[in-house]
Structures are given as C-alpha cells and as structure tokens.
C-alpha cells in the first residue's frame, strides 16, 4: 500500500513542494492562523483530488487493475494518503506551537478543525470518486461544499428569522443548539479524542462503501 | 499441472444494450489463440472479465486452473497483460513507471527488463508521452514479459501499428511461445496477424462465440465455393453467408469433404478461405 501512497506523492511532487513551502511560510512568518488553516485544508483536499485526477487522466485504474494488487489496497491507499495529509498538517501546527513556545492547547482548535473537516471531506469525496470518476466527484464535492455553507449560514439566518417572527420558537431552537453544545466535553483533550474517534468511524464507513463500489465497478 | 491454462465456461455479462452470452473458451499450454471479432463484438469485454477488471454476471473463469477472482493475485503474478492502448502514468518516464510496477510482482526480473529495453530500442529516460504508439506497446510488452508470465493476454496489440512494428511484435510472441509451458491469448480484428501466428482461432460476434477451432483444421476443412446464381438453391442448406448477385453466388462451406461427397461440385469454383473470409461469411446477416 505504501508504494501506492508514495506514487501519489510523487506524481503530485511539484504541487506539494510549492504548497508545503507556502504553508511553512504562512505558519511561521505570520501571526494570523485563520487563512493558513484554510490554505492547509485546501492543499490537503487538493492532494487527494489531484491524485484521483492523475489516476483518471492516465486511466490509472486500468494500470492498477492489471497489476497484482488487491482491490482493498488500491482503495485504502487513497484513505492512507488522506490520513497522511491530516497527520502532516497536525504536525505542522504542533511544530508551530513548539517553535513559538506556546502550549499545545493553543492550536487544539486548529487541529480539531483539520482532523474533522478533512476526514469528512475525504469520506464524502472518495466513494463518489470510485463510483463516478474524478470529474463527477469534484462537481459533487463543490455542490456538497455549497450545501454545507448554505446550511451553516442558513441555520443562523433561520434562528434569527424565527427569533424575530416567532420569539418563542426561535428561543426554543437556539436553546436546543446550546444544549447540544453543552453535551460536548469541556476539556479540550477529551474533545480532541472524541473528534478523532468520530472522524475514524466516518472514514471507516466511507472506506467500506468505497471498497464495495470498487469491487463492483468496471474499468 | 492443469490441462487448460485458460478455461471459460458459460460466461455472461450485460452492459446496457450489449450482452456477452454463454462464452466458452479453452486454451491449452504451449499454444497461441487468436480471438477474432469486429469492433464491439465483445473481445475487450471478455479480456477484461478474465482480468477481473469487469465483474461477470455469471459463468466461470479459470486461469491456471484457479478461480480468477479468488486467486486474482496469484493469477496476475503469472499473467502478462497488455491493453489496446497501453496505460501508464504519461507524464513520468519509462523507468519510473517500471520501478512502480515491478514492486508488485513476486518474480520481477530486472535484468531481463533491461535486456528487453535494449532489444526493443526503448529509451527508459524518456517520458511516456514522448513515445510513439509502437514504442508504448513495446514498453507494455517488456513490462508484461519481465515477470516471467506463463500466459500473455493481449488486447488488440497490433491495432494501429505500422507493418514493421507489427511484424516485430508477432516475432516476440512466437519467441515467447517456444517454451511449451506458456500460452498467448490475443484479440485482434486484423485476421492476417492471427493467420500468421495463431494455433487456435476463436471468433466472436455480437457477444457470442460463433466458432472456436484449431486454425489449420479451419483452413483445411472450410472452403469458399463460387458458382452460377441459378445453382444456389441446390446447395443452399449447406452454405453459410451466401453472397449473391444476378449472375453468381459465393458462400462458405463448413465441412468440405462432406460437401464434396454429397454434391456434384464439378461446376463450382473452390477456393481456400482466409480467416477474414470466414469472419465475413459467418457474421453475415441471415446466418
């Protein structure tokens, strides 16, 4: 499996080199971590989608299926690539905290966002890629992102609208959200472990779906 | 050791309007089987099914006596496969593609690969997208041969190649088959290639196997008969794929010895058919 992951890194080497240099520059030379975090998420998503693009463009599916490689190895290698990207980002942020002499807790929020967001993105993208190929999966993912944004901003707008038109209903909805937030662990380390566990479950379910799709698919 | 290196029984697969039905093929060790059919007849689908690149609907495929799904890794380690348009990572060099592929084979022989590169005059430092179609095909063949396969499965390997490269390629296959434990299964719509090197011929039309037989037997027993158009009704029941004009008819006869014994053939013109003739007459509408 490691050969497949190395292959994905190698065919993306130019893209990754530029991205890593830029990420390093942004992490260690600027104080504003919000845009850096978004950039880190984008390059991690980009690395996996570009590896899928390269497989699709060069009909790598046929190349790989002609070789003595298990279907599960091909499928899981894409997830391993995703996990490697998550790990690299987490390490970059940990390194950032250490170099800056800050406690690790300062970057917990960023690390949580990286782990959870990327796990979710890969979990949605990869089964669609194995089913429909790069083009359709990327279009689907764009619609998925827009959907998430609409739900995020739309929910806030819905609460505001309900508060103004139906104060009791709006209050009830806002309270439910607060109650949900209350249920989350207060301790950031526990919360991080919880998020990692949820991310792992999502990735496992997604990988099982991808494997079923890959086994049933034709090249 | 199993009798048949490749054994297909009752293989079926549906794709929208296309249906591959009840395909039966057997290939013994030491022989080359040509798989002939028009474009879209089902050659590539059959080959992809053997390679487990496409999931079958029903039937059985055994390679080296083993199930092609359960023992996929074992089989792929001993099969050299080349597709019609050889597939590589196009922006990378020959050397990189090979270094990637070789890690997955148990019996990769790099010295043999280097030898084949020299023989085929392939520059391993060239990027794949800088190679001609013929060179790509030779590269794919070099990879397919370098893990000491016992069975070569080639999908239209000579299609789109110039006659010189085609001839070279056929020579390589002939050399490969000198070891009597090895076999070649190759599809083509260029019947002259199969006529040159094939031991067995399997014809496929609209997803069905219409003939699978030893090539020499086919070419000996099958004949083209030509005669006056008014005579055609006398022979009609034993003629295949009749081509008829106002003045003459031309058709294929399956068992010429039986035909000769049954009819007076003194007024007919008898010709030896090519595989092309056989394919054309067998696939003629109305058969």
CSV table of C-alpha atoms in Angstrom, one decimal:
chain,number,residue,atom,x,y,z
A,1,UNK,CA,0.0,0.0,0.0
A,2,UNK,CA,2.9,2.3,0.8
A,3,UNK,CA,4.0,2.1,-2.8
A,4,UNK,CA,0.7,3.5,-4.0
A,5,UNK,CA,0.8,6.4,-1.5
A,6,UNK,CA,4.4,7.1,-2.5
A,7,UNK,CA,3.2,7.1,-6.1
A,8,UNK,CA,0.5,9.6,-5.3
A,9,UNK,CA,3.1,11.9,-3.6
A,10,UNK,CA,5.5,11.5,-6.5
A,11,UNK,CA,3.1,12.4,-9.3
A,12,UNK,CA,2.0,15.4,-7.2
A,13,UNK,CA,5.5,16.4,-6.2
A,14,UNK,CA,5.6,19.9,-7.8
A,15,UNK,CA,2.2,20.9,-6.4
A,16,UNK,CA,3.1,19.6,-3.0
A,17,UNK,CA,6.5,21.3,-2.9
A,18,UNK,CA,5.0,24.7,-3.7
A,19,UNK,CA,2.1,24.1,-1.2
A,20,UNK,CA,4.4,23.0,1.6
A,21,UNK,CA,6.8,26.0,1.1
A,22,UNK,CA,3.9,28.3,1.1
A,23,UNK,CA,2.3,26.6,4.2
A,24,UNK,CA,5.7,26.8,6.0
A,25,UNK,CA,6.0,30.5,5.2
A,26,UNK,CA,2.4,31.2,6.3
A,27,UNK,CA,2.7,29.2,9.5
A,28,UNK,CA,6.0,30.6,10.8
A,29,UNK,CA,6.1,34.1,9.4
A,30,UNK,CA,2.6,35.4,10.0
A,31,UNK,CA,0.5,35.6,13.2
A,32,UNK,CA,-2.9,35.2,11.6
A,33,UNK,CA,-3.6,31.5,11.5
A,34,UNK,CA,-7.1,31.5,10.1
A,35,UNK,CA,-6.1,31.9,6.4
A,36,UNK,CA,-3.2,29.5,7.0
A,37,UNK,CA,-5.7,26.9,8.3
A,38,UNK,CA,-7.9,27.3,5.3
A,39,UNK,CA,-4.9,27.0,3.0
A,40,UNK,CA,-3.8,23.9,4.8
A,41,UNK,CA,-7.2,22.4,4.3
A,42,UNK,CA,-7.3,23.3,0.7
A,43,UNK,CA,-3.9,21.8,-0.2
A,44,UNK,CA,-4.8,18.6,1.7
A,45,UNK,CA,-8.0,18.3,-0.2
A,46,UNK,CA,-6.2,19.2,-3.4
A,47,UNK,CA,-3.5,16.5,-2.9
A,48,UNK,CA,-6.1,13.7,-2.7
A,49,UNK,CA,-8.2,15.1,-5.6
A,50,UNK,CA,-5.1,15.6,-7.7
A,51,UNK,CA,-4.0,12.0,-7.1
A,52,UNK,CA,-7.5,10.9,-8.2
A,53,UNK,CA,-7.3,13.2,-11.2
A,54,UNK,CA,-3.9,11.7,-12.3
A,55,UNK,CA,-5.4,8.2,-12.0
A,56,UNK,CA,-8.4,9.2,-14.1
A,57,UNK,CA,-6.4,11.2,-16.7
A,58,UNK,CA,-3.9,8.4,-17.3
A,59,UNK,CA,-6.5,5.7,-16.9
A,60,UNK,CA,-4.5,4.6,-13.9
A,61,UNK,CA,-7.5,2.4,-12.9
A,62,UNK,CA,-6.6,0.0,-15.8
A,63,UNK,CA,-2.9,0.2,-15.0
A,64,UNK,CA,-3.5,-0.7,-11.3
A,65,UNK,CA,-6.1,-3.4,-12.1
A,66,UNK,CA,-3.6,-5.1,-14.4
A,67,UNK,CA,-1.1,-5.4,-11.6
A,68,UNK,CA,-1.3,-7.9,-8.8
A,69,UNK,CA,-2.7,-5.6,-6.2
A,70,UNK,CA,-5.7,-6.3,-4.0
A,71,UNK,CA,-8.8,-4.0,-4.5
A,72,UNK,CA,-8.7,-3.2,-0.8
A,73,UNK,CA,-5.1,-2.0,-1.2
A,74,UNK,CA,-6.0,0.4,-4.0
A,75,UNK,CA,-9.0,1.8,-2.1
A,76,UNK,CA,-7.3,2.1,1.3
A,77,UNK,CA,-4.2,3.7,-0.2
A,78,UNK,CA,-6.3,6.8,-1.1
A,79,UNK,CA,-7.5,6.9,2.5
A,80,UNK,CA,-4.0,6.4,3.8
A,81,UNK,CA,-2.9,9.4,1.6
A,82,UNK,CA,-5.7,11.4,3.2
A,83,UNK,CA,-4.6,10.4,6.7
A,84,UNK,CA,-1.0,11.2,5.9
A,85,UNK,CA,-2.1,14.7,4.8
A,86,UNK,CA,-4.0,15.1,8.1
A,87,UNK,CA,-1.0,13.9,10.1
A,88,UNK,CA,1.3,16.3,8.2
A,89,UNK,CA,-0.9,19.2,8.9
A,90,UNK,CA,-1.3,18.3,12.5
A,91,UNK,CA,2.5,18.0,12.9
A,92,UNK,CA,3.0,21.4,11.2
A,93,UNK,CA,0.6,23.1,13.7
A,94,UNK,CA,2.2,21.2,16.6
A,95,UNK,CA,5.6,22.3,15.4
A,96,UNK,CA,4.3,25.8,15.1
A,97,UNK,CA,3.2,25.8,18.8
A,98,UNK,CA,6.5,24.4,19.9
A,99,UNK,CA,8.6,26.8,17.9
A,100,UNK,CA,6.5,29.7,19.2
A,101,UNK,CA,6.9,28.5,22.7
A,102,UNK,CA,3.1,28.2,23.2
A,103,UNK,CA,1.3,25.4,24.9
A,104,UNK,CA,-0.2,22.8,22.5
A,105,UNK,CA,-3.7,23.8,23.7
A,106,UNK,CA,-3.4,27.0,21.7
A,107,UNK,CA,-3.5,25.0,18.5
A,108,UNK,CA,-6.1,22.4,19.6
A,109,UNK,CA,-8.9,24.3,17.8
A,110,UNK,CA,-7.0,24.3,14.5
A,111,UNK,CA,-6.0,20.6,14.9
A,112,UNK,CA,-9.6,19.7,15.6
A,113,UNK,CA,-10.8,21.5,12.5
A,114,UNK,CA,-8.1,19.8,10.4
A,115,UNK,CA,-8.9,16.3,11.6
A,116,UNK,CA,-12.7,16.6,11.5
A,117,UNK,CA,-13.1,18.7,8.3
A,118,UNK,CA,-10.6,16.7,6.2
A,119,UNK,CA,-12.0,13.3,7.4
A,120,UNK,CA,-15.5,14.4,6.4
A,121,UNK,CA,-14.3,15.8,3.1
A,122,UNK,CA,-12.4,12.6,2.2
A,123,UNK,CA,-15.2,10.4,3.4
A,124,UNK,CA,-17.7,12.1,1.1
A,125,UNK,CA,-15.3,12.6,-1.9
A,126,UNK,CA,-13.7,9.2,-2.2
A,127,UNK,CA,-16.8,6.9,-2.5
A,128,UNK,CA,-18.1,9.3,-5.2
A,129,UNK,CA,-14.7,9.2,-7.0
A,130,UNK,CA,-14.7,5.4,-7.0
A,131,UNK,CA,-18.2,5.4,-8.3
A,132,UNK,CA,-18.2,8.2,-10.9
A,133,UNK,CA,-14.6,9.2,-11.5
A,134,UNK,CA,-12.8,12.5,-11.0
A,135,UNK,CA,-15.0,15.0,-12.9
A,136,UNK,CA,-18.3,14.0,-11.4
A,137,UNK,CA,-16.8,13.6,-7.9
A,138,UNK,CA,-15.3,17.1,-8.0
A,139,UNK,CA,-18.6,18.6,-9.2
A,140,UNK,CA,-20.4,16.7,-6.5
A,141,UNK,CA,-18.0,17.9,-3.9
A,142,UNK,CA,-18.4,21.5,-5.0
A,143,UNK,CA,-22.2,21.2,-4.6
A,144,UNK,CA,-21.6,19.5,-1.2
A,145,UNK,CA,-19.4,22.4,0.0
A,146,UNK,CA,-22.0,24.9,-1.2
A,147,UNK,CA,-24.7,22.9,0.6
A,148,UNK,CA,-22.6,22.9,3.9
A,149,UNK,CA,-22.2,26.7,3.6
A,150,UNK,CA,-25.9,27.2,2.9
A,151,UNK,CA,-26.8,25.0,5.9
A,152,UNK,CA,-24.3,26.8,8.2
A,153,UNK,CA,-25.3,30.4,7.2
A,154,UNK,CA,-28.9,29.4,6.6
A,155,UNK,CA,-29.2,27.9,10.0
A,156,UNK,CA,-28.1,31.1,11.6
A,157,UNK,CA,-30.4,33.1,9.4
A,158,UNK,CA,-33.3,30.6,10.3
A,159,UNK,CA,-32.7,31.2,14.0
A,160,UNK,CA,-32.6,35.0,13.6
A,161,UNK,CA,-35.7,34.9,11.5
A,162,UNK,CA,-37.6,32.7,14.0
A,163,UNK,CA,-36.4,34.9,16.8
A,164,UNK,CA,-38.0,38.0,15.1
A,165,UNK,CA,-41.1,36.3,13.8
A,166,UNK,CA,-41.8,33.8,16.5
A,167,UNK,CA,-39.7,34.6,19.5
A,168,UNK,CA,-40.7,31.5,21.5
A,169,UNK,CA,-39.9,29.2,18.6
A,170,UNK,CA,-36.6,31.0,17.9
A,171,UNK,CA,-35.7,30.8,21.6
A,172,UNK,CA,-36.5,27.1,21.6
A,173,UNK,CA,-34.3,26.4,18.6
A,174,UNK,CA,-31.4,28.4,19.9
A,175,UNK,CA,-31.7,26.6,23.3
A,176,UNK,CA,-31.6,23.2,21.5
A,177,UNK,CA,-28.3,24.2,19.8
A,178,UNK,CA,-26.9,25.4,23.1
A,179,UNK,CA,-27.9,22.1,24.8
A,180,UNK,CA,-26.1,20.2,22.1
A,181,UNK,CA,-23.0,22.3,22.6
A,182,UNK,CA,-23.3,21.7,26.3
A,183,UNK,CA,-23.2,18.0,25.8
A,184,UNK,CA,-19.7,18.2,24.3
A,185,UNK,CA,-16.8,17.7,26.7
A,186,UNK,CA,-15.4,20.8,28.2
A,187,UNK,CA,-11.9,19.5,28.4
A,188,UNK,CA,-10.2,20.2,25.0
A,189,UNK,CA,-8.1,17.0,25.1
A,190,UNK,CA,-11.2,14.9,25.7
A,191,UNK,CA,-12.9,16.8,22.9
A,192,UNK,CA,-10.0,16.1,20.6
A,193,UNK,CA,-10.1,12.4,21.3
A,194,UNK,CA,-13.9,12.4,20.8
A,195,UNK,CA,-13.5,14.2,17.4
A,196,UNK,CA,-10.7,11.8,16.4
A,197,UNK,CA,-12.9,8.8,17.2
A,198,UNK,CA,-15.9,10.2,15.3
A,199,UNK,CA,-13.6,11.0,12.3
A,200,UNK,CA,-12.2,7.5,12.4
A,201,UNK,CA,-15.7,6.0,12.4
A,202,UNK,CA,-16.7,8.2,9.4
A,203,UNK,CA,-13.6,7.2,7.5
A,204,UNK,CA,-14.1,3.5,8.2
A,205,UNK,CA,-17.7,3.6,7.0
A,206,UNK,CA,-16.6,5.6,3.9
A,207,UNK,CA,-13.8,3.1,3.1
A,208,UNK,CA,-16.2,0.2,3.4
A,209,UNK,CA,-18.6,1.9,0.9
A,210,UNK,CA,-15.7,2.7,-1.4
A,211,UNK,CA,-14.4,-0.9,-1.4
A,212,UNK,CA,-17.8,-2.2,-2.2
A,213,UNK,CA,-18.1,0.3,-5.1
A,214,UNK,CA,-14.6,-0.5,-6.4
A,215,UNK,CA,-15.3,-4.3,-6.3
A,216,UNK,CA,-18.5,-3.8,-8.3
A,217,UNK,CA,-17.0,-1.3,-10.7
A,218,UNK,CA,-15.6,-1.8,-14.2
A,219,UNK,CA,-12.6,-0.1,-15.9
B,1,UNK,CA,-0.4,-29.2,-13.8
B,2,UNK,CA,-3.8,-28.2,-15.1
B,3,UNK,CA,-4.7,-29.2,-18.7
B,4,UNK,CA,-6.1,-25.8,-19.7
B,5,UNK,CA,-4.1,-22.7,-18.9
B,6,UNK,CA,-7.4,-20.7,-19.6
B,7,UNK,CA,-10.9,-22.1,-19.2
B,8,UNK,CA,-14.0,-20.1,-19.6
B,9,UNK,CA,-17.4,-21.7,-19.1
B,10,UNK,CA,-20.9,-20.1,-19.6
B,11,UNK,CA,-19.6,-16.6,-19.2
B,12,UNK,CA,-22.2,-13.8,-19.4
B,13,UNK,CA,-22.2,-10.1,-18.9
B,14,UNK,CA,-24.7,-7.4,-19.8
B,15,UNK,CA,-23.9,-3.7,-20.5
B,16,UNK,CA,-26.9,-1.7,-21.4
B,17,UNK,CA,-27.8,-2.9,-24.9
B,18,UNK,CA,-24.8,-5.2,-25.2
B,19,UNK,CA,-24.8,-8.7,-24.0
B,20,UNK,CA,-21.9,-11.2,-23.8
B,21,UNK,CA,-23.6,-14.6,-23.6
B,22,UNK,CA,-22.6,-18.1,-22.8
B,23,UNK,CA,-18.9,-17.6,-23.7
B,24,UNK,CA,-16.9,-20.9,-23.7
B,25,UNK,CA,-13.2,-20.9,-24.4
B,26,UNK,CA,-10.4,-23.3,-23.6
B,27,UNK,CA,-6.7,-22.8,-24.2
B,28,UNK,CA,-4.1,-25.4,-23.5
B,29,UNK,CA,-0.4,-24.7,-22.6
B,30,UNK,CA,2.0,-24.1,-25.4
B,31,UNK,CA,-0.4,-22.6,-27.9
B,32,UNK,CA,-1.4,-19.2,-29.3
B,33,UNK,CA,-5.1,-18.5,-29.5
B,34,UNK,CA,-6.3,-15.6,-31.7
B,35,UNK,CA,-9.6,-14.0,-30.6
B,36,UNK,CA,-11.2,-12.5,-33.7
B,37,UNK,CA,-14.2,-10.3,-33.9
B,38,UNK,CA,-15.4,-7.0,-35.4
B,39,UNK,CA,-15.2,-3.8,-33.3
B,40,UNK,CA,-17.7,-4.0,-30.5
B,41,UNK,CA,-18.1,-7.8,-30.8
B,42,UNK,CA,-17.1,-8.4,-27.1
B,43,UNK,CA,-13.3,-9.1,-27.4
B,44,UNK,CA,-12.2,-6.4,-24.9
B,45,UNK,CA,-15.1,-7.2,-22.5
B,46,UNK,CA,-14.1,-10.9,-22.5
B,47,UNK,CA,-10.5,-10.0,-21.8
B,48,UNK,CA,-11.4,-7.5,-19.0
B,49,UNK,CA,-13.6,-10.2,-17.5
B,50,UNK,CA,-10.6,-12.6,-17.5
B,51,UNK,CA,-8.5,-9.9,-15.8
B,52,UNK,CA,-11.3,-9.2,-13.3
B,53,UNK,CA,-11.5,-5.6,-14.4
B,54,UNK,CA,-15.2,-6.1,-15.1
B,55,UNK,CA,-17.5,-8.1,-12.8
B,56,UNK,CA,-19.1,-11.0,-14.5
B,57,UNK,CA,-22.9,-11.7,-14.3
B,58,UNK,CA,-22.5,-15.4,-14.4
B,59,UNK,CA,-20.2,-18.2,-15.5
B,60,UNK,CA,-16.8,-19.5,-14.6
B,61,UNK,CA,-13.3,-18.3,-15.5
B,62,UNK,CA,-10.3,-20.4,-14.5
B,63,UNK,CA,-6.7,-19.4,-15.2
B,64,UNK,CA,-4.0,-21.9,-14.3
B,65,UNK,CA,-6.9,-24.0,-13.0
B,66,UNK,CA,-7.8,-21.3,-10.4
B,67,UNK,CA,-10.7,-19.0,-10.0
B,68,UNK,CA,-9.9,-15.6,-11.5
B,69,UNK,CA,-11.5,-13.7,-8.5
B,70,UNK,CA,-10.5,-15.8,-5.5
B,71,UNK,CA,-6.9,-16.2,-6.8
B,72,UNK,CA,-6.6,-12.9,-8.5
B,73,UNK,CA,-3.2,-12.0,-7.1
B,74,UNK,CA,-1.7,-15.4,-7.8
B,75,UNK,CA,-3.0,-15.3,-11.4
B,76,UNK,CA,-1.9,-11.7,-12.1
B,77,UNK,CA,1.5,-12.5,-10.9
B,78,UNK,CA,1.7,-15.1,-13.7
B,79,UNK,CA,-0.1,-13.3,-16.4
B,80,UNK,CA,1.3,-10.6,-18.7
B,81,UNK,CA,-1.5,-8.3,-19.8
B,82,UNK,CA,-1.3,-5.6,-22.5
B,83,UNK,CA,-4.3,-3.4,-23.3
B,84,UNK,CA,-5.1,-2.0,-26.7
B,85,UNK,CA,-3.9,1.5,-25.6
B,86,UNK,CA,-1.1,0.7,-23.1
B,87,UNK,CA,-1.8,2.6,-19.9
B,88,UNK,CA,1.0,4.3,-17.9
B,89,UNK,CA,1.5,7.5,-15.9
B,90,UNK,CA,2.0,9.6,-19.0
B,91,UNK,CA,4.0,12.5,-17.5
B,92,UNK,CA,6.6,10.1,-15.9
B,93,UNK,CA,9.5,8.3,-17.5
B,94,UNK,CA,9.6,4.7,-18.6
B,95,UNK,CA,12.0,4.0,-15.8
B,96,UNK,CA,9.7,5.5,-13.2
B,97,UNK,CA,6.6,3.6,-14.4
B,98,UNK,CA,8.6,0.3,-14.4
B,99,UNK,CA,10.0,1.0,-10.9
B,100,UNK,CA,6.5,1.5,-9.7
B,101,UNK,CA,5.0,-1.6,-11.4
B,102,UNK,CA,7.8,-4.0,-10.6
B,103,UNK,CA,7.3,-3.7,-6.8
B,104,UNK,CA,4.0,-5.6,-7.1
B,105,UNK,CA,5.4,-8.7,-8.9
B,106,UNK,CA,6.9,-11.6,-7.0
B,107,UNK,CA,9.1,-12.8,-9.9
B,108,UNK,CA,10.2,-9.5,-11.4
B,109,UNK,CA,13.5,-9.9,-13.4
B,110,UNK,CA,15.0,-6.5,-13.8
B,111,UNK,CA,18.0,-7.9,-15.8
B,112,UNK,CA,15.5,-9.3,-18.3
B,113,UNK,CA,13.7,-6.0,-18.5
B,114,UNK,CA,16.9,-4.1,-19.2
B,115,UNK,CA,17.7,-6.7,-21.9
B,116,UNK,CA,14.3,-6.2,-23.5
B,117,UNK,CA,14.7,-2.4,-23.4
B,118,UNK,CA,17.9,-2.7,-25.4
B,119,UNK,CA,16.3,-5.3,-27.8
B,120,UNK,CA,13.2,-3.0,-28.3
B,121,UNK,CA,15.4,0.1,-28.5
B,122,UNK,CA,13.4,1.9,-25.8
B,123,UNK,CA,15.0,4.9,-24.0
B,124,UNK,CA,14.0,4.4,-20.4
B,125,UNK,CA,14.6,8.0,-19.5
B,126,UNK,CA,12.0,9.2,-22.0
B,127,UNK,CA,8.6,10.3,-20.7
B,128,UNK,CA,5.8,8.0,-21.7
B,129,UNK,CA,4.0,10.9,-23.5
B,130,UNK,CA,7.1,11.3,-25.8
B,131,UNK,CA,6.9,7.7,-27.1
B,132,UNK,CA,5.1,6.7,-30.3
B,133,UNK,CA,2.2,4.2,-30.1
B,134,UNK,CA,4.5,1.4,-31.2
B,135,UNK,CA,7.1,2.2,-28.6
B,136,UNK,CA,4.4,2.4,-25.9
B,137,UNK,CA,3.2,-1.1,-27.0
B,138,UNK,CA,6.8,-2.4,-26.8
B,139,UNK,CA,7.2,-0.9,-23.4
B,140,UNK,CA,4.0,-2.5,-22.2
B,141,UNK,CA,5.1,-5.8,-23.6
B,142,UNK,CA,8.5,-5.5,-22.0
B,143,UNK,CA,6.8,-5.0,-18.6
B,144,UNK,CA,4.4,-7.9,-19.3
B,145,UNK,CA,7.3,-10.2,-20.1
B,146,UNK,CA,9.7,-9.2,-17.3
B,147,UNK,CA,7.9,-11.0,-14.5
B,148,UNK,CA,8.2,-14.4,-16.4
B,149,UNK,CA,4.5,-14.8,-17.1
B,150,UNK,CA,3.1,-18.1,-18.2
B,151,UNK,CA,0.2,-16.6,-20.0
B,152,UNK,CA,0.2,-13.5,-22.1
B,153,UNK,CA,-3.2,-11.8,-22.6
B,154,UNK,CA,-3.1,-9.1,-25.3
B,155,UNK,CA,-6.0,-6.9,-26.3
B,156,UNK,CA,-5.5,-5.8,-29.9
B,157,UNK,CA,-1.8,-5.4,-29.6
B,158,UNK,CA,-1.2,-4.8,-33.3
B,159,UNK,CA,-4.0,-2.4,-33.9
B,160,UNK,CA,-2.8,1.0,-35.2
B,161,UNK,CA,0.9,-0.2,-35.6
B,162,UNK,CA,2.8,0.0,-38.8
B,163,UNK,CA,3.6,-3.3,-40.6
B,164,UNK,CA,7.2,-3.3,-39.4
B,165,UNK,CA,6.4,-2.9,-35.7
B,166,UNK,CA,3.5,-5.4,-36.1
B,167,UNK,CA,5.9,-8.0,-37.5
B,168,UNK,CA,8.4,-7.4,-34.7
B,169,UNK,CA,5.6,-7.9,-32.2
B,170,UNK,CA,4.4,-11.1,-33.7
B,171,UNK,CA,8.1,-12.3,-33.7
B,172,UNK,CA,8.3,-11.6,-29.9
B,173,UNK,CA,5.1,-13.7,-29.4
B,174,UNK,CA,6.5,-16.5,-31.4
B,175,UNK,CA,9.7,-16.4,-29.4
B,176,UNK,CA,7.7,-16.4,-26.1
B,177,UNK,CA,5.8,-19.5,-27.1
B,178,UNK,CA,8.9,-21.5,-27.7
B,179,UNK,CA,8.6,-22.5,-24.1
B,180,UNK,CA,5.8,-25.1,-24.3
B,181,UNK,CA,4.5,-24.3,-20.9
B,182,UNK,CA,3.5,-20.8,-22.0
B,183,UNK,CA,0.4,-19.6,-23.9
B,184,UNK,CA,-0.8,-16.5,-25.6
B,185,UNK,CA,-4.4,-15.3,-25.9
B,186,UNK,CA,-4.6,-12.3,-28.1
B,187,UNK,CA,-7.5,-10.4,-29.6
B,188,UNK,CA,-7.4,-8.7,-33.0
B,189,UNK,CA,-9.6,-7.6,-35.8
B,190,UNK,CA,-6.6,-7.9,-38.1
B,191,UNK,CA,-7.0,-11.5,-39.1
B,192,UNK,CA,-3.8,-11.7,-41.0
B,193,UNK,CA,-1.8,-11.4,-37.8
B,194,UNK,CA,-3.7,-14.4,-36.3
B,195,UNK,CA,-3.3,-16.3,-39.5
B,196,UNK,CA,0.5,-15.8,-39.2
B,197,UNK,CA,1.0,-17.0,-35.7
B,198,UNK,CA,-2.2,-18.4,-34.2
B,199,UNK,CA,-2.6,-22.1,-33.4
B,200,UNK,CA,-6.3,-21.8,-32.4
B,201,UNK,CA,-8.9,-19.3,-33.5
B,202,UNK,CA,-12.0,-18.2,-31.7
B,203,UNK,CA,-14.5,-16.0,-33.5
B,204,UNK,CA,-16.8,-13.8,-31.5
B,205,UNK,CA,-19.8,-11.9,-33.0
B,206,UNK,CA,-22.4,-9.7,-31.1
B,207,UNK,CA,-21.2,-11.2,-27.8
B,208,UNK,CA,-21.4,-14.8,-28.8
B,209,UNK,CA,-18.7,-17.3,-29.7
B,210,UNK,CA,-19.5,-18.5,-33.2
B,211,UNK,CA,-16.5,-20.7,-33.8
B,212,UNK,CA,-13.5,-21.9,-31.8
B,213,UNK,CA,-11.2,-24.4,-33.5
B,214,UNK,CA,-7.7,-25.2,-34.5
B,215,UNK,CA,-6.6,-22.8,-37.2
B,216,UNK,CA,-5.2,-25.4,-39.6
B,217,UNK,CA,-8.4,-27.5,-39.3
B,218,UNK,CA,-10.5,-24.5,-40.1
B,219,UNK,CA,-8.3,-23.5,-43.1
B,220,UNK,CA,-8.3,-27.1,-44.4
B,221,UNK,CA,-11.9,-28.1,-43.9
B,222,UNK,CA,-13.7,-24.8,-44.6
B,223,UNK,CA,-13.8,-23.7,-48.3
B,224,UNK,CA,-15.2,-20.8,-50.3
B,225,UNK,CA,-17.4,-22.0,-53.1
B,226,UNK,CA,-18.5,-19.9,-56.1
B,227,UNK,CA,-21.0,-20.8,-58.8
B,228,UNK,CA,-23.7,-19.7,-61.1
B,229,UNK,CA,-26.5,-18.0,-59.4
B,230,UNK,CA,-29.2,-20.3,-60.7
B,231,UNK,CA,-27.4,-23.2,-59.0
B,232,UNK,CA,-27.5,-21.7,-55.5
B,233,UNK,CA,-30.8,-23.5,-54.4
B,234,UNK,CA,-29.1,-26.9,-55.0
B,235,UNK,CA,-26.6,-26.3,-52.2
B,236,UNK,CA,-28.4,-23.7,-50.1
B,237,UNK,CA,-28.8,-25.9,-47.0
B,238,UNK,CA,-25.0,-26.4,-46.6
B,239,UNK,CA,-23.9,-22.9,-47.5
B,240,UNK,CA,-23.0,-20.2,-44.9
B,241,UNK,CA,-23.2,-16.5,-45.5
B,242,UNK,CA,-24.3,-16.5,-49.1
B,243,UNK,CA,-23.3,-13.5,-51.2
B,244,UNK,CA,-25.5,-13.5,-54.3
B,245,UNK,CA,-25.7,-11.3,-57.4
B,246,UNK,CA,-27.8,-11.9,-60.6
B,247,UNK,CA,-25.0,-13.9,-62.2
B,248,UNK,CA,-23.1,-15.7,-59.4
B,249,UNK,CA,-23.1,-16.7,-55.8
B,250,UNK,CA,-20.3,-17.0,-53.3
B,251,UNK,CA,-20.6,-18.8,-49.9
B,252,UNK,CA,-18.7,-20.6,-47.2
B,253,UNK,CA,-18.8,-24.4,-46.7
B,254,UNK,CA,-18.0,-25.8,-43.3
B,255,UNK,CA,-17.1,-29.4,-43.9
B,256,UNK,CA,-15.8,-29.5,-47.5
B,257,UNK,CA,-15.2,-33.3,-47.5
B,258,UNK,CA,-18.9,-34.0,-46.6
B,259,UNK,CA,-20.0,-31.3,-49.1
B,260,UNK,CA,-17.9,-32.9,-51.9
B,261,UNK,CA,-19.4,-36.3,-51.1
B,262,UNK,CA,-22.9,-35.0,-51.1
B,263,UNK,CA,-23.0,-32.8,-54.2
B,264,UNK,CA,-21.6,-32.7,-57.7
B,265,UNK,CA,-19.1,-29.9,-57.4
B,266,UNK,CA,-17.7,-30.0,-61.0
B,267,UNK,CA,-19.4,-26.7,-61.9
B,268,UNK,CA,-18.3,-24.9,-58.8
B,269,UNK,CA,-15.1,-22.9,-58.2
B,270,UNK,CA,-13.5,-23.9,-54.9
B,271,UNK,CA,-11.1,-21.6,-53.0
B,272,UNK,CA,-9.2,-21.7,-49.8
B,273,UNK,CA,-10.6,-19.1,-47.4
B,274,UNK,CA,-8.7,-16.6,-45.3
B,275,UNK,CA,-9.8,-16.1,-41.7
B,276,UNK,CA,-11.1,-12.7,-43.0
B,277,UNK,CA,-13.4,-14.6,-45.4
B,278,UNK,CA,-14.6,-16.9,-42.7
B,279,UNK,CA,-15.3,-14.0,-40.3
B,280,UNK,CA,-17.2,-12.1,-43.1
B,281,UNK,CA,-19.4,-15.0,-44.1
B,282,UNK,CA,-20.0,-16.2,-40.5
B,283,UNK,CA,-21.2,-12.8,-39.4
B,284,UNK,CA,-23.3,-12.2,-42.5
B,285,UNK,CA,-26.9,-11.2,-41.7
B,286,UNK,CA,-29.3,-14.1,-42.1
B,287,UNK,CA,-27.0,-16.8,-40.9
